[in-house]
XYZ file of C-alpha atoms in Angstrom:
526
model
C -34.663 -24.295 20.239
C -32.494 -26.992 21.851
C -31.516 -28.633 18.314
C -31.006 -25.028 16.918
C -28.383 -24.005 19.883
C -26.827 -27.842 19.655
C -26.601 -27.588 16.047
C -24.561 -24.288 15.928
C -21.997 -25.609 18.219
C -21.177 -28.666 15.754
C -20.848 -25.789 12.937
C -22.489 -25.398 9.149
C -19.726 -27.065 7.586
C -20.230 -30.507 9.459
C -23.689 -29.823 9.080
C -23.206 -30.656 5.656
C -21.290 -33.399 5.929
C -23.885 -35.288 7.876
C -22.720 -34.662 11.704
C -26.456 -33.548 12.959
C -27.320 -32.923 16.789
C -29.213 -35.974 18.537
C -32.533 -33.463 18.658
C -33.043 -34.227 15.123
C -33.694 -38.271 16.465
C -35.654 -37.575 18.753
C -38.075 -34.779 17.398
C -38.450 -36.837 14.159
C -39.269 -39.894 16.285
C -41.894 -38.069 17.736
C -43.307 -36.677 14.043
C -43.131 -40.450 12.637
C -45.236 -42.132 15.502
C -48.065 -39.626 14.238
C -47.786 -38.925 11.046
C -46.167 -42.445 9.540
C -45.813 -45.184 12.548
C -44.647 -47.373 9.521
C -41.582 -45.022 8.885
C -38.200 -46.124 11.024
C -36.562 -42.863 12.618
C -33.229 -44.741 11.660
C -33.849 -44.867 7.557
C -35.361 -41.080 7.152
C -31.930 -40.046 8.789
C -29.884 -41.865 6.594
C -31.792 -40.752 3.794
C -31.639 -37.308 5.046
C -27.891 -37.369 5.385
C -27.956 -38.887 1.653
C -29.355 -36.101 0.634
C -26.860 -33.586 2.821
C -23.664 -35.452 1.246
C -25.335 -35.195 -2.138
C -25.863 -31.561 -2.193
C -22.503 -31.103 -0.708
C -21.227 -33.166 -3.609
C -22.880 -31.223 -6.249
C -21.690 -28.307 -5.180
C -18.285 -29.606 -5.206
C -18.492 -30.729 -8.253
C -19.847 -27.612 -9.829
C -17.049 -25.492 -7.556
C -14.334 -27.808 -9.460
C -15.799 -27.199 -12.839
C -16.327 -23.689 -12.371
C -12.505 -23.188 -10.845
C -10.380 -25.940 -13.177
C -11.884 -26.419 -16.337
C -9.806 -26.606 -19.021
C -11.022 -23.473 -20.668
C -14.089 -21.977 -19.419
C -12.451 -22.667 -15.692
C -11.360 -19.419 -13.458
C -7.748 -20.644 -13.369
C -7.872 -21.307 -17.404
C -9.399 -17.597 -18.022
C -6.881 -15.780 -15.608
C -4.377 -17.740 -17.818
C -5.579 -16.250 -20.579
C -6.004 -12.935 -20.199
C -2.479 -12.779 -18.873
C -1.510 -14.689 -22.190
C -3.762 -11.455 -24.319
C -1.753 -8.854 -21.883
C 1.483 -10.433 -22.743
C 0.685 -10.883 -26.726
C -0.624 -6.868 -26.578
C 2.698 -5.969 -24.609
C 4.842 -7.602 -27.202
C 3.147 -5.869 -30.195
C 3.247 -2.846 -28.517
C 7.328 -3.075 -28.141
C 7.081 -3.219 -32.323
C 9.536 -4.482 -34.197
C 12.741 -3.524 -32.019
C 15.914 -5.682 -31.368
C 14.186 -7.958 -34.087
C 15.816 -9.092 -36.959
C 14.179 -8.981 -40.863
C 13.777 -12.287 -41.009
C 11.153 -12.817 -37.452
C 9.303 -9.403 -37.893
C 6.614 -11.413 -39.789
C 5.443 -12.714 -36.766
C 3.966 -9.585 -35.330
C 1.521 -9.558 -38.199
C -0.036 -12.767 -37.072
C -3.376 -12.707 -35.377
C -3.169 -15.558 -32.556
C -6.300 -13.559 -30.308
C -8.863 -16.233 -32.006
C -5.975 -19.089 -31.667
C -6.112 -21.778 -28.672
C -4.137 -21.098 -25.591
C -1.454 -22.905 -26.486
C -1.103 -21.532 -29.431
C -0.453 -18.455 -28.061
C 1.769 -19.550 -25.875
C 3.783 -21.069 -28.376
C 3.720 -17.601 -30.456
C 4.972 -15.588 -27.573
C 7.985 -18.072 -26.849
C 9.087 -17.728 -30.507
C 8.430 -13.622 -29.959
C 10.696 -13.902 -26.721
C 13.236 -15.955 -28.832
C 13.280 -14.084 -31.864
C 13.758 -10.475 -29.599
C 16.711 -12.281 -27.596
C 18.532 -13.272 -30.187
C 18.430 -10.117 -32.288
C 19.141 -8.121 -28.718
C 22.260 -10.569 -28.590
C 23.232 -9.837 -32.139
C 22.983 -5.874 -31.667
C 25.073 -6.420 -28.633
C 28.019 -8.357 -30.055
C 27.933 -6.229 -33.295
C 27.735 -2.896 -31.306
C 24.082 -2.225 -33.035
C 25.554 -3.152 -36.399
C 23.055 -6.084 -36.989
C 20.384 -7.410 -35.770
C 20.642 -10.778 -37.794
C 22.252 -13.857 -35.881
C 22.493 -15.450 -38.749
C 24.766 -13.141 -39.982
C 27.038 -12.807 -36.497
C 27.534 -16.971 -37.521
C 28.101 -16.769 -41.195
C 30.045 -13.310 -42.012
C 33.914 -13.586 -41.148
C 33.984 -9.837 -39.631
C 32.562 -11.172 -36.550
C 34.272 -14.367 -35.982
C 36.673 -12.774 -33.383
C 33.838 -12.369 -31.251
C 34.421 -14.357 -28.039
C 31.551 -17.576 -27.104
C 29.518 -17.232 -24.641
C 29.318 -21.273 -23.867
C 32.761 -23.234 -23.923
C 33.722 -25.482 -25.829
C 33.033 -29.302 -24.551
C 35.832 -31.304 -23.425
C 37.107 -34.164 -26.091
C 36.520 -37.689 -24.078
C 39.301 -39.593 -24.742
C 38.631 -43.055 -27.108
C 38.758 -46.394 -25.258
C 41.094 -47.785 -27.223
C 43.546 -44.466 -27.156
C 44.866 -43.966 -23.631
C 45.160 -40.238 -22.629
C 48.499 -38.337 -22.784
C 47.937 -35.399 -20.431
C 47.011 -37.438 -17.156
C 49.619 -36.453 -14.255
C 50.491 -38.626 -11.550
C 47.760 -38.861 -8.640
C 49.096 -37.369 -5.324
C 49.563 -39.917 -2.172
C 46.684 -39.877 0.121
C 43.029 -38.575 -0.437
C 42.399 -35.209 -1.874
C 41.945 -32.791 0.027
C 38.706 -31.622 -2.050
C 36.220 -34.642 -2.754
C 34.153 -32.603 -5.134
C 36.249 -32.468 -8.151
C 37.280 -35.820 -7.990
C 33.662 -37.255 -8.137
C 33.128 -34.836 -11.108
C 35.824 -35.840 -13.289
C 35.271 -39.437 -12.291
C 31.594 -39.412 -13.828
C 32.955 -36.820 -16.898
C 35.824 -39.504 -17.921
C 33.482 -42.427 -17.236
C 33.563 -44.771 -20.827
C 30.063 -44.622 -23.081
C 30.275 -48.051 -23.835
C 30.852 -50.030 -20.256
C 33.145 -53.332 -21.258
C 32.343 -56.281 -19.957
C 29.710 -57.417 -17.460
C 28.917 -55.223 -14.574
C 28.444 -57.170 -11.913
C 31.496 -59.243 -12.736
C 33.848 -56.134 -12.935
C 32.457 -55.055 -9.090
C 33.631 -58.756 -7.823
C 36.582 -58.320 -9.604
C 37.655 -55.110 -7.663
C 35.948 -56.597 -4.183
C 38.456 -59.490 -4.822
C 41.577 -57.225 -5.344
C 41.398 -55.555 -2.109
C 43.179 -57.050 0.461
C 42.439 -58.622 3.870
C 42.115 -55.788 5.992
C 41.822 -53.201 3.744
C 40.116 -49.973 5.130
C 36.586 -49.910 3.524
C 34.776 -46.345 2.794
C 32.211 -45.425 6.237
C 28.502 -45.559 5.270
C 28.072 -43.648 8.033
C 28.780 -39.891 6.009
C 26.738 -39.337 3.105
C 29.550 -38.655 0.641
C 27.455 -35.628 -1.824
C 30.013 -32.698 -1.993
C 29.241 -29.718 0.197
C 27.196 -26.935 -0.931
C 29.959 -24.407 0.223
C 32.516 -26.040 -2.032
C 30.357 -24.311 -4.721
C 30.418 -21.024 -6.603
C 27.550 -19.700 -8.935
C 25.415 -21.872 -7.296
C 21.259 -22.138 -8.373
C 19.343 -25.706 -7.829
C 17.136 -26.995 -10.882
C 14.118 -26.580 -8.367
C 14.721 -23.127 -7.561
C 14.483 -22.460 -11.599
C 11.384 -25.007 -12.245
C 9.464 -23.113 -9.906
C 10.207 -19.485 -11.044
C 7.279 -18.665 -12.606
C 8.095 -14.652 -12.707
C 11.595 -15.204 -14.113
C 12.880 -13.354 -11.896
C 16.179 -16.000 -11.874
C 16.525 -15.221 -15.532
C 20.240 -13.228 -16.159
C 20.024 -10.059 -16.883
C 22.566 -9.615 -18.920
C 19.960 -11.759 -21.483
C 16.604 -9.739 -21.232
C 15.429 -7.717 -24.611
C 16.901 -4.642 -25.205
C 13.472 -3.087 -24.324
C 13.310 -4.347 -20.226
C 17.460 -3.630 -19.671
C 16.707 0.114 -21.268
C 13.313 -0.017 -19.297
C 15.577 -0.535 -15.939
C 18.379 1.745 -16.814
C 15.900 4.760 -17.742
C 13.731 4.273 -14.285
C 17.036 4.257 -11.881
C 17.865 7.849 -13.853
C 14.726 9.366 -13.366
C 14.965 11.749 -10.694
C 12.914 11.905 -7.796
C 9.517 13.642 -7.472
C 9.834 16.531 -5.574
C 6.693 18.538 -4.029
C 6.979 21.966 -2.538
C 4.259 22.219 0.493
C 4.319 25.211 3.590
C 5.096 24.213 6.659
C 3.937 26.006 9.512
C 6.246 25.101 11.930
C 8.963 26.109 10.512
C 7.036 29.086 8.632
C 8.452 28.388 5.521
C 8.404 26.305 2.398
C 9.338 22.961 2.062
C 10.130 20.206 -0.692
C 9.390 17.075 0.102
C 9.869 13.768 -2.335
C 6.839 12.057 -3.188
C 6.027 9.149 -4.253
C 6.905 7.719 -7.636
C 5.803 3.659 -7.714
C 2.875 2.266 -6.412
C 1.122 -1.530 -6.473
C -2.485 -1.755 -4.907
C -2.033 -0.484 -1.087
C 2.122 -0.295 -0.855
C 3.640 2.476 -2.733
C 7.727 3.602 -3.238
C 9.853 6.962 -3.536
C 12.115 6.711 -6.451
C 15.210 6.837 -4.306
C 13.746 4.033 -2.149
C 13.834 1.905 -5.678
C 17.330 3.164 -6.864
C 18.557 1.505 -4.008
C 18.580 -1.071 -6.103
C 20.784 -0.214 -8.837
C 24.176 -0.255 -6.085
C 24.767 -1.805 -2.872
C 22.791 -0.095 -0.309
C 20.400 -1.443 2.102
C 16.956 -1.716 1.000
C 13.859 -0.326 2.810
C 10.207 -1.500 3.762
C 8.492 0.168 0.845
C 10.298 -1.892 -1.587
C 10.228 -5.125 0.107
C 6.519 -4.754 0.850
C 5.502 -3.809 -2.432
C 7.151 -6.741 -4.058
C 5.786 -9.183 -2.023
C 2.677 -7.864 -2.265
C 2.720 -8.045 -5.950
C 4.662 -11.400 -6.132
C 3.561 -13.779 -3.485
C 0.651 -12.395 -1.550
C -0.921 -11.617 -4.488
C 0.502 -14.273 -6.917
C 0.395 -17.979 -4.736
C -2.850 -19.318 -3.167
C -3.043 -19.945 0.399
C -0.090 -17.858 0.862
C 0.214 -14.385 2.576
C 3.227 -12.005 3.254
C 2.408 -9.277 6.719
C 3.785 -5.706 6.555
C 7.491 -5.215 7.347
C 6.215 -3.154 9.963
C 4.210 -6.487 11.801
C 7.128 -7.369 14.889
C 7.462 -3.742 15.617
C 4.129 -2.936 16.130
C 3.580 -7.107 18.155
C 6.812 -5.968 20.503
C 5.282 -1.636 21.014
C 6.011 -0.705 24.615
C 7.385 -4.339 25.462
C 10.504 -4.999 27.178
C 13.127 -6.573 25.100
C 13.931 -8.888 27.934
C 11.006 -10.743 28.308
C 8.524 -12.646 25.819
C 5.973 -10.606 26.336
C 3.675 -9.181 23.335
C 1.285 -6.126 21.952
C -1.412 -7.925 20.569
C -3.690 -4.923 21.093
C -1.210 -3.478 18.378
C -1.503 -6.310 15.753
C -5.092 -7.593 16.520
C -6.751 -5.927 13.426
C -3.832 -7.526 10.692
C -5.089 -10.999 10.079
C -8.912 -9.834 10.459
C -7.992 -6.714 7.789
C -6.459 -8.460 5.448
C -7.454 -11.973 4.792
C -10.888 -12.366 7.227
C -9.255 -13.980 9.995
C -6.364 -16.913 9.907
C -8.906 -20.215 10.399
C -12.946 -20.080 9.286
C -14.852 -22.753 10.351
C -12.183 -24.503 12.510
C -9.564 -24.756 9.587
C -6.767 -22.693 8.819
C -7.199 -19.958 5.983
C -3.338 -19.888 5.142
C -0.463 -22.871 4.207
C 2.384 -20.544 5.240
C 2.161 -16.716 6.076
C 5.598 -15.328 5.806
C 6.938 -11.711 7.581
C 10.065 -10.055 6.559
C 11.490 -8.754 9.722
C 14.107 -5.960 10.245
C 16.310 -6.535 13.383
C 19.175 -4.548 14.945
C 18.588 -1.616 12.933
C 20.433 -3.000 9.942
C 19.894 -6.527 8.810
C 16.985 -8.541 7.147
C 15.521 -11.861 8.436
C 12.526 -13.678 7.138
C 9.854 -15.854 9.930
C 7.416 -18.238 8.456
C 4.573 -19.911 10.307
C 3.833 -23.285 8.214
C 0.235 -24.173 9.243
C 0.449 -27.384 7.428
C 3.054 -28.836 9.657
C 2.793 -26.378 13.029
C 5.902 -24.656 12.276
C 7.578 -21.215 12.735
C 10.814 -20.816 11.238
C 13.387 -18.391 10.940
C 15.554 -18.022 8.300
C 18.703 -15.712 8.663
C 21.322 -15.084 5.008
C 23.897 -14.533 7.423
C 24.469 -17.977 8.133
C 24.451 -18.466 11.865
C 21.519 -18.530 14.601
C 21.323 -15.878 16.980
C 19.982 -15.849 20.039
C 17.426 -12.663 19.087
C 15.954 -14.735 16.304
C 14.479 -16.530 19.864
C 12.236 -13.848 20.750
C 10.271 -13.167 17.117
C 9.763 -17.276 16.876
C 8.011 -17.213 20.555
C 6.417 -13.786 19.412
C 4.992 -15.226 16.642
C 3.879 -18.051 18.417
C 2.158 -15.924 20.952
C 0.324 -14.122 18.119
C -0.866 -16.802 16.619
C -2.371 -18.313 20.208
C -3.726 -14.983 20.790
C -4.982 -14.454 16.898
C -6.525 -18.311 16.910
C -8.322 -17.933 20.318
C -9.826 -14.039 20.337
C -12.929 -15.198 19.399
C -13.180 -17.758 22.423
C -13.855 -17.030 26.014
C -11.082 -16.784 28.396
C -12.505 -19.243 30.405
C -12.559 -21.741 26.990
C -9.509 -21.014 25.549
C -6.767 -23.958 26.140
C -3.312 -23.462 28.516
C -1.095 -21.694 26.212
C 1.446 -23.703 27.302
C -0.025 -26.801 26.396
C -1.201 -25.447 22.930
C 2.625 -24.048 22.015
C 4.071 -27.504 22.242
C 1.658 -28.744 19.142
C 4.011 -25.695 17.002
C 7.773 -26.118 17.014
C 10.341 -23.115 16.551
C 12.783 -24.414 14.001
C 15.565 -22.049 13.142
C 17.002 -22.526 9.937
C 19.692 -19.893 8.994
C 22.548 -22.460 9.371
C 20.615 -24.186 6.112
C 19.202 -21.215 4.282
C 21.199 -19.218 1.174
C 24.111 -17.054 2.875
C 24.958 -14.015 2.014
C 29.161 -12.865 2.088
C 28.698 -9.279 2.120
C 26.737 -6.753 3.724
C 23.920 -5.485 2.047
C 22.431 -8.063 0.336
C 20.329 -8.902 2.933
C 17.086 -7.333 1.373
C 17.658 -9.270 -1.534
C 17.989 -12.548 -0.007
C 14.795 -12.117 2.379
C 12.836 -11.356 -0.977
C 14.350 -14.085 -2.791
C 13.663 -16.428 0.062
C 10.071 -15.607 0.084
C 9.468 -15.670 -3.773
C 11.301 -19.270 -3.799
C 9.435 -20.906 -0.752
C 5.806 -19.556 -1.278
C 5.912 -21.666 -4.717
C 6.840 -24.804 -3.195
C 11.146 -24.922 -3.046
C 12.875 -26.471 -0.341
C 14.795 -24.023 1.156
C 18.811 -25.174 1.625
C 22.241 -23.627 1.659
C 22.218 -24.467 -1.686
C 19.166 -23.419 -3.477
C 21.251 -20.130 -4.584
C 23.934 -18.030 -3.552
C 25.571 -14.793 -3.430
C 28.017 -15.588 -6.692
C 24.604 -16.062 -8.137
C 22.963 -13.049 -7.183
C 25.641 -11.413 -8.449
C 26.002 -13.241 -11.757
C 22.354 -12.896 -12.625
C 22.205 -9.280 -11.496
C 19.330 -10.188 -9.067
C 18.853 -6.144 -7.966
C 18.196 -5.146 -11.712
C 15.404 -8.447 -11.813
C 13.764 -7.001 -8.982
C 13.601 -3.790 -9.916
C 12.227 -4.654 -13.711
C 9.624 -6.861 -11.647
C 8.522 -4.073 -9.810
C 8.779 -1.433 -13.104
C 6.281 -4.164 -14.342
C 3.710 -3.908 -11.574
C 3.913 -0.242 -11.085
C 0.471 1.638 -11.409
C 1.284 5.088 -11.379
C 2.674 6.889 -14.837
C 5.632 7.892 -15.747
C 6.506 12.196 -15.129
């Protein structure tokens, strides 16, 4: 009974990697001096923890075979029955927006092909529909054929979408349109580093190292020489249009992709669902003892579900609500990234019910049920469930912030599009880090649990709107907490200049989340 009790304390898991209660010595010292007086106590338990680690092994083994096998793995058959989803959507979009020349492809069977194969098929599908969609656009639905908006004279008025490149003057040809450098240092570094590396020669002349003590010899005694104390890369807010090559390696969803260059088939898609109008039912109402029409819900993804007026809120500039946040984080990260998890919109103001705003104190009554609901608990076995669980928060009543508690490095951070920390972003970092104590710990004893003092310092509030993506106008704040959330659940460093608002704009970021959500939606169309 002793070994049984002892042996539940140190937990299955370390069971299995050999950690065994000092019962099983003695009781098996006991059993040897009978049974086998020629048997040491200390070789049976390293045999018997040889055979622990080996069946902990095999099972290892078999989980990583089962999971990441090239084909036959779980990973490699989700991949490709999203690859047979994608090939049966294509074929089902026909032949539209395609010119003569690629509708051959749709006749090719690629089901019994190899995964890349298909892969490859669907890329030269994609291709073929976006260049006939940008063919029918520049010859207002004349033509489909590219080829022909290149070759037939008619359309060479048409304007380029890409510029020209610059001509780089020849070495041996000085340039004729340099002007005369202004006294002093420019006022904007960026440009000047720019052109510097633009105009640089191909071909360098002459040795390299020579050339540098060449110019360290022509400076004067004296001469001021550049601080290394100031990292000279040009400011992020010197930029317009701005998206970092991370940002777009890591979106898998495409949701970064412009608009503007979808198929014909997703921009229509778009443009029909934000004129559909809403669904109205007519119900009686007692209370008022007559009948009255409610809207109803039009959009729905596993548990979260959206009124049509809630998603045409994305079309314009208005604020957007819960429904549509939640159900696209549901769909796209929660449901999408491992180890990752997105709470309700509704999480702080359920944590802060019937709490003074003044103080730090929390509802946890109100919130205890969220982690155990949804993923089982946040740790099993003594280790955490979760690499980052992320809650988009709505504060004063009109603006969008996102909190993230990183369990990998004890974190909570805050991150704020308008730019600036404020000193309410102090009260949901402690609130979250109250939750989590109180989430962590509600299994345990009171009289087990550790000081919560002395457990908050091992998780450090970091507030990092002065270094997240700001926004410069008003109601874009929806769209930067999703964005936010999409970009750092798959891994993206999170910096003033992983995007920006000329970007959002550019790409029309409102009409990529609302085709992502037209492509999730589970309920049909009226």
């Amino acid at each position: 009974v002793q070994l049984c009790r002892e042996q539940d304390l140190i937990g299955w898991r370390n069971f299995t990697e050999g950690q065994l209660s000092k019962q099983f010595r003695e009781i098996q010292t006991r059993f040897l001096r009978v049974r086998n007086p020629r048997r040491n106590v200390d070789s049976w338990l390293r045999g018997f923890v040889s055979k622990l680690l080996a069946i902990t092994h095999s099972q290892w083994i078999f989980r990583c075979i089962s999971k990441h096998h090239r084909t036959k793995g779980m990973k490699a058959l989700v991949k490709r029955e999203e690859l047979l989803a994608e090939i049966e959507r294509q074929k089902k979009l026909g032949e539209d927006a395609m010119a003569e020349e690629d509708k051959w492809m749709l006749e090719v069977d690629v089901e019994g092909d190899t995964a890349e194969e298909q892969q490859y098929w669907l890329y030269a599908v994609e291709a073929a529909r976006q260049a006939g969609s940008h063919a029918l656009d520049a010859s207002n639905g004349a033509t489909s054929e590219l080829s022909a908006i290149v070759d037939q004279k008619a359309y060479q008025h048409l304007p380029s979408h890409n510029p020209l490149p610059l001509e780089m003057p020849r070495e041996d040809e000085p340039p004729n349109n340099l002007s005369p450098m202004p006294a002093g240092p420019p006022a904007n570094p960026r440009p000047v580093l720019a052109a510097t590396a633009k105009t640089r020669p191909l071909v360098p002349t002459g040795p390299k190292k020579k050339r540098a003590r060449t110019r360290q010899r022509a400076d004067p005694p004296g001469a001021p020489q550049p601080s290394m104390g100031r990292t000279t890369r040009p400011h992020p807010r010197g930029q317009t249009n701005v998206c970092s090559a991370e940002a777009q390696a890591r979106d898998s969803c495409n949701l970064l992709q412009p608009f503007q260059s979808r198929i014909r088939n997703d921009r229509q898609l778009v443009r029909r669902a934000f004129a559909r109008p809403p669904r109205l039912q007519a119900s009686w109402c007692s209370e008022r003892g007559r009948q009255v029409t409610e809207e109803t819900q039009a959009y729905r993804y596993a548990t979260e579900s959206m009124r049509q007026s809630e998603f045409k809120r994305l079309e314009g500039t208005e604020w957007l609500s819960d429904a549509t946040i939640n159900m696209f984080l549901k769909a796209y990260v929660s449901d999408k990234v491992e180890r990752v998890h997105c709470y309700s919109t509704h999480f702080f103001t359920h944590l802060f019910q019937e709490c003074d705003p003044e103080t730090l104190i929390i509802n946890f009554d109100a919130v205890a049920n969220y982690s155990t609901r949804q993923l089982g608990g946040l740790s099993a076995d003594g280790h955490y469930v979760l690499d980052d669980l992320y809650i988009p928060t709505h504060v004063g009543e009109n603006h969008w912030i996102v909190l993230r508690a990183n369990f990998t490095e004890s974190t909570i951070e805050v991150f704020d599009s308008l730019g600036s920390p404020s000193p309410r972003h102090r009260r949901y970092m402690e609130g979250l880090r109250r939750y989590l104590f109180e989430d962590l710990h509600k299994d345990v004893p009171e009289s087990q649990r550790p000081q919560y003092y002395e457990w908050s310092r091992s998780w450090a509030l970091r507030n990092r709107s002065g270094h997240c993506p700001r926004q410069t106008n008003s109601y874009d704040c929806g769209v930067f907490t999703m964005t936010t959330i999409y970009l750092s659940s798959r891994g993206v460093a999170i910096s003033r200049d992983t995007y920006d608002q000329h970007f959002v704009e550019a790409v029309n970021l409102r009409h990529n989340l609302a085709l992502a959500l037209l492509r999730v939606n589970d309920m049909a169309d009226p």
